[in-house]
Amino acid sequence: MCIYEDQIGKFDWRQTYVGRIKFAQFDTVSTAKKIIVATEENVLAALNLKTGQVMWRHVFESASSGDIQLLHFSDGDKVTTVTGSNPYLVRGWDPTTGVLLWEWPISIIDTERAHLSEWWVQNGMLVHLLPAFGSHLEVTMYNLMTGSNRGATSKLPTVWTNDGCILTPPYYTCISGNMGNYMLLSLDVTSNAVQIISKPLSNYFSEGEVIEGNLRPLDGKTSQPGFIIDDKAILLIKNNEFEPLNVRLADQSASATFIDAISGPMLVQAWSDENKGLSITAYNIATNTEITDMQMSGPKINIPEAELLGVLCINTAREQPAYRILLNGADDAVHLLQQGGRVVWSREESLANIVAAEFVDLPVSETDAALESEFDQKEAIKVYSSVWAAFVRRLHTQYQQLHTLIQNLQGEGAVLDTPSPLVRDYFNLHKIIVLITDVGKIYGMDNLSGEILWQRYDGNLNTESVVMFTRRSARHPPHDAYVTIIGKHEETGNGYVISLNPIRGTLVGERVLRLDVRLLQVALLHTVDAEKLHALILLDEDETVQVLPVSAAPLVRDLYMYVADRETGRMQGYALKYDGRQVIAQRTWSLNLGGAGARIVTIAGKSRTERVHSAGKPLADRSVLYKYSNPNLLLVVLERPDPTHKDVVTAVAVDAACGAVVAASTHRRARALPLAVHSDNCLAYLYRSDKHRRLEIATMELYEGNERWLPAGTQFSSFGCARAPSVERQAYIVPASLTALAFTSTEKAITDTHLLMGLSTGMLMELPWAYVDPRRPMTLSGEPREEGLIPYAPELPLPAEASLNYNRTVQRVRAIYAAPSGLESTSLVLATGLDLFYTRVAPSKTFDLLKDDFDYHLISIVLAALIVATYSTKYFASRKMLKQAWK
Amino acid sequence: MSQIKSNKKLKWSLDFNSKSRSQTAEIPSPPGYSQSANANYTESSKDSDSQLLLIKKLWDVALAPLKQVPMNMFIMYMAGNSISLFPIMMVGMLIIRPTKALFSTQSTFQMVEGTQAVGQKFVYMIGNVVNILLALYKFQSMGLLPTHSSDWLAFEEPLTRMEHIGGGLSML
Amino acid sequence: MHLMFIFLTIFFHYVACLDYDGWMNIKVDHSLNCASEKYCKRGTITLKSIRAGTAIIDQIPFNRKHIKELQELAELDGFYTIRTLVSTAEGKEIEFLSSVKAKGLLENGLSDIISAWVLPSGEVIAVTFQVMNSTQTNALNLDSEYPINSDFYLRHVDQAPVPDTASYIQKLEREREAREKGELKDNRSFLAKYWMYIVPIAVFVMISGAGNPEGAAQPSR
């Protein structure tokens, strides 16, 4: 898909994210003030201090070799990171541009304990500490820029170390001893003299307080080493002595940090409460007073489990210094606050880990709703029984429309301040995307602009195998649109159901429902009840069925559910029936796909809104090759280790209603990727061939033959067909490594389906199905040529102009979601991963739209000019003829 | 002007014109020739002649379509089976002309009287129908007639679904 | 003898790409007229060799009680479930379940189709029972015994095709050689190539020529 330069950003947008922030450092020395962050997603980035935008970003490997262990930035110096997990790489970066300056590796011999290493930078030296609990500490110091060390690792004998010890650079602090007799010990590991500070813990607690002996470090980059004991007392280590602070920790979950402000050393604490919201306090240590500027308590700011990442003191022109506080929340969002509690900017970093996405239609405007209900035949017949009543109604609606038009024309003089409500546009291109992220936060995003319309955080939602259903679209006013999200409760593992209105984000219907059983699977009932709501069927682990809402239980019929076990490859099917009192699930079939030791890699079913447009393909001799369209078909891809051939991949097409295997094929010496797509009668899945060491795509198409099995318009029943369709199979080589695969989808399925592929390089490619069609002939002659089939070539062409996102790479593409729009030619595509990218795709070119830069003005001017010219010429010619006749 | 010139004669020029005009009234008719008989004869022969001529002409008109069949076949052969401008124009002409002729049969035969009128009309119609059939055959060989099942594929109703499924990988 | 050997190997290669061959024993149980247990025996299907595929089916005939139960199930639109236990030469028994609509089985006169799908390694992945979609409703005679007609099909899971690079490269080579050596095959006659342009011109000339001489003849008189 190629676009012009001025079309960039017209139909697509990209948002970049960095992930949950692990370490953050403020950089105020360079001209552009920024925050250097290192995240859990193995990203090193610099955020602009004023706006929060990403200035530069480095994405490391997503495996453990890209884990960031240390981020260090000292003023005026370079940014240092230690990444990896034995071996480690120490790198230095330029803070302004993000350019790599130097790099050297560290490899630790003791691989079992390597994960316990601690790192920090001191005086231009990188210090590495490897504790051996109960015996000693190994300290190695490396020159930060060159990596040379003195060659020796100093071993400090410390019998008192245990796994509760924390590092407060350069001191290593522990609590040891027995219950009631705790000792607080600390050691400066970098000094040459081994000097242990040791004090009994009861010194710092008053009589009668229960001492548990938990140590917690101060968050952020503290200017003085310090720690928190038992979430109550705060101690600093100064001049080789423990120095308790007069102020205690304000809340058990509070996070505290210690900075050197202009007015003196200051302790900042932040915590969030359910009722009071976010609270921040600051305490000046030198003068022992509270700093009232910083004190705030904002119930409106909702940061769950706030954690301080850093506090910055800015020297402004006025007397009072300004503070900037960077907070991290449990919902992965990062906020920068000003003193006084005003939020300067926030970044929703949970969008770097999207688990599920769904496109939801917007409601129609009121006038359109009135029009639609007028023309809806069923309703009209009910209400208006005579022609005259309908006529009067029509006049009424037209008068209303005229009224609104006049009002709009009149009102255009006045400035309209009200924001336009969310209403469906003419081509139904404007939708809301409901996104569920890994951390349990649900967003509603506008798909045209990419802005977040609403968000909801639920810490109890475990999104491991979360499912989202649209139970009611916004097409039936006055009922709201209804979306249900089913996941697991974080602690108990039982079912957790959230129902909300996707347009506004408010809870509706069942709201948040906590079940007391674990769920096996869920399904949506295909028929609607009186309120146009699809009921939800929940199958729990003891095979009992719950129906939400309960009143919809009598509507359950012709519903079959299947559950597949990932680890064993077994599938079972249930038939659900209402027996008068409740819905019963009866086991009807079970399969053991893949054989012994198999593992299901992926299951691909058909999407709920899919339609089949044509019953077959017309061949060159004008006969029809009828397709085998089974709406209950599933593609199951399994993998199994084999003694003779290293790994075997089995792909089975199963009819999920009757449990029959329709088609199956195996690949030897191959490993399957969890990418499979299935639409209409086309199935495709990817596997890595170990024999040839390349990625291949295998496609299957199912056909009935030249005659229809069932006459047109009759009913298709899975239990009635015992014939096996003929299968066309082929495999092609994919010259890239893919991480995401999806089919485009349109409302009426008239346009071709194209494959959307996400490459590991960050490009999104669109490939027509004709290139992976299994019927591609070897030689091009005669009939196959007339049909339009491309001759066979074993490798798929992936030209650069087939990429959807030109130069806007999407890092780590995880999934691609495609949804139909109101236009038949267009499909809306969202690619998620570390970044988000949204665009529109037209697989058969935009056959139902005028071109984008259609010259309305030029054509209308030319048309008007021609009409004028025609009439004037006619007039003048008649006059001339008349004159001539009189000669 | 020319008269003045001709009066100015040369010695040897003969002037035939003036004499012939004045002479016609004076010359007696040849023996056995009567003015009236001539007139009768011509009138009666004109009647029967004109009838025969008319019928002959109408037969020509009636047989014209049949005579055009070989020419139409040749045009069809030259036009070819592809779908492009020239063949479409030719075939369009081939089918529109006989159809129009069929509809204007009445006006073509409006001056007909006589017994052979019905037969002639019938033959005319048959000729046009043959032309139309030829044009239809041309359509068929071009592939424009919906005779095969793939032409009716778009009108086939989709199958309705009896069973519905739901489920997936176990959520345990 | 030698030829026979070659023939047999080629035949077996085409018959089934199985790695291992062995016997297979399928025990078929159903849940009709079972006194106390959930499933009781319906029959067995034995195959001596998976590669050969010939099966010996041995099933009990249905008696009136079975039919009555089936009819009751059919009235409720219920399912007739069959449980199969497959044991192969390799070892353990694997259990499969499959159901058909009771109504369908009765309408078909108790004839069903049993398909077993086998992987190349010899393992069975599915045993399914299906009935043909027949529209006739056979009213069963009131006999005392109703034999079941079952057709057994053993289906093999085939190897999927691999991207065929070898023949593609050969085809390219051949085309390249042909292009270098041979000539273009456009040696039709000049008229055959360009008649499409000549004929309209000729037609126009004829029409204008027919028009012009007529027009020229009239004013000249």
PDB file of C-alpha atoms in Angstrom, chain A residues 465 488 520-521 526 558-564 566 616 618 622 624 626 631-632 708 711 713-719, chain B residues 140 142-151 153 156-172:
ATOM      1  CA  SER A 465      -6.664 -15.975  29.579  1.00  0.00           C
ATOM      2  CA  LYS A 488      -9.660 -14.664  36.704  1.00  0.00           C
ATOM      3  CA  LEU A 520     -13.450 -23.686  32.197  1.00  0.00           C
ATOM      4  CA  GLN A 521     -14.779 -21.715  29.255  1.00  0.00           C
ATOM      5  CA  HIS A 526     -26.324 -16.359  19.542  1.00  0.00           C
ATOM      6  CA  ASP A 558     -28.379 -25.302  19.615  1.00  0.00           C
ATOM      7  CA  LEU A 559     -25.286 -24.208  21.505  1.00  0.00           C
ATOM      8  CA  TYR A 560     -22.203 -26.394  21.652  1.00  0.00           C
ATOM      9  CA  MET A 561     -19.087 -25.615  23.600  1.00  0.00           C
ATOM     10  CA  TYR A 562     -15.620 -27.038  23.302  1.00  0.00           C
ATOM     11  CA  VAL A 563     -12.702 -26.943  25.718  1.00  0.00           C
ATOM     12  CA  ALA A 564      -9.150 -27.757  24.710  1.00  0.00           C
ATOM     13  CA  ARG A 566      -3.180 -27.005  26.100  1.00  0.00           C
ATOM     14  CA  GLY A 616     -17.987 -20.990  -4.518  1.00  0.00           C
ATOM     15  CA  PRO A 618     -16.133 -19.561 -10.631  1.00  0.00           C
ATOM     16  CA  ARG A 622     -17.635 -21.121 -16.052  1.00  0.00           C
ATOM     17  CA  VAL A 624     -18.326 -23.340 -10.009  1.00  0.00           C
ATOM     18  CA  TYR A 626     -18.156 -24.891  -4.366  1.00  0.00           C
ATOM     19  CA  PRO A 631     -19.213 -22.055  10.376  1.00  0.00           C
ATOM     20  CA  ASN A 632     -18.341 -24.436  13.213  1.00  0.00           C
ATOM     21  CA  ARG A 708     -23.384 -28.433  -4.138  1.00  0.00           C
ATOM     22  CA  PRO A 711     -29.285 -26.925  -2.122  1.00  0.00           C
ATOM     23  CA  GLY A 713     -30.952 -21.592   1.144  1.00  0.00           C
ATOM     24  CA  THR A 714     -31.336 -24.746   3.227  1.00  0.00           C
ATOM     25  CA  GLN A 715     -29.950 -25.294   6.676  1.00  0.00           C
ATOM     26  CA  PHE A 716     -26.450 -26.443   7.347  1.00  0.00           C
ATOM     27  CA  SER A 717     -26.136 -28.921  10.168  1.00  0.00           C
ATOM     28  CA  SER A 718     -22.830 -30.232  11.462  1.00  0.00           C
ATOM     29  CA  PHE A 719     -24.473 -33.480  12.444  1.00  0.00           C
TER      30      PHE A 719
ATOM     31  CA  GLN B 140     -23.171 -16.964 -26.353  1.00  0.00           C
ATOM     32  CA  MET B 142     -18.592 -14.246 -26.320  1.00  0.00           C
ATOM     33  CA  GLY B 143     -19.783 -15.619 -22.993  1.00  0.00           C
ATOM     34  CA  LEU B 144     -22.322 -12.928 -22.268  1.00  0.00           C
ATOM     35  CA  LEU B 145     -25.344 -15.160 -21.791  1.00  0.00           C
ATOM     36  CA  PRO B 146     -25.932 -16.504 -18.268  1.00  0.00           C
ATOM     37  CA  THR B 147     -26.063 -20.147 -19.188  1.00  0.00           C
ATOM     38  CA  HIS B 148     -23.551 -21.552 -16.693  1.00  0.00           C
ATOM     39  CA  SER B 149     -23.868 -22.054 -12.988  1.00  0.00           C
ATOM     40  CA  SER B 150     -21.225 -19.460 -12.202  1.00  0.00           C
ATOM     41  CA  ASP B 151     -23.528 -16.794 -13.607  1.00  0.00           C
ATOM     42  CA  LEU B 153     -23.760 -17.904  -8.202  1.00  0.00           C
ATOM     43  CA  GLU B 156     -27.746 -18.213  -4.421  1.00  0.00           C
ATOM     44  CA  GLU B 157     -29.037 -17.815  -0.912  1.00  0.00           C
ATOM     45  CA  PRO B 158     -26.526 -18.500   1.822  1.00  0.00           C
ATOM     46  CA  LEU B 159     -27.025 -21.497   4.053  1.00  0.00           C
ATOM     47  CA  THR B 160     -28.452 -20.876   7.487  1.00  0.00           C
ATOM     48  CA  ARG B 161     -26.664 -22.232  10.461  1.00  0.00           C
ATOM     49  CA  MET B 162     -28.279 -24.646  12.860  1.00  0.00           C
ATOM     50  CA  GLU B 163     -25.625 -25.133  15.498  1.00  0.00           C
ATOM     51  CA  HIS B 164     -23.534 -22.458  17.176  1.00  0.00           C
ATOM     52  CA  ILE B 165     -20.293 -22.969  18.997  1.00  0.00           C
ATOM     53  CA  GLY B 166     -18.323 -21.242  21.690  1.00  0.00           C
ATOM     54  CA  GLY B 167     -15.257 -22.024  23.734  1.00  0.00           C
ATOM     55  CA  GLY B 168     -11.514 -22.221  23.405  1.00  0.00           C
ATOM     56  CA  LEU B 169      -8.472 -23.211  25.391  1.00  0.00           C
ATOM     57  CA  SER B 170      -9.188 -24.118  28.963  1.00  0.00           C
ATOM     58  CA  MET B 171      -9.186 -21.090  31.217  1.00  0.00           C
ATOM     59  CA  LEU B 172      -8.081 -23.010  34.313  1.00  0.00           C
TER      60      LEU B 172
END
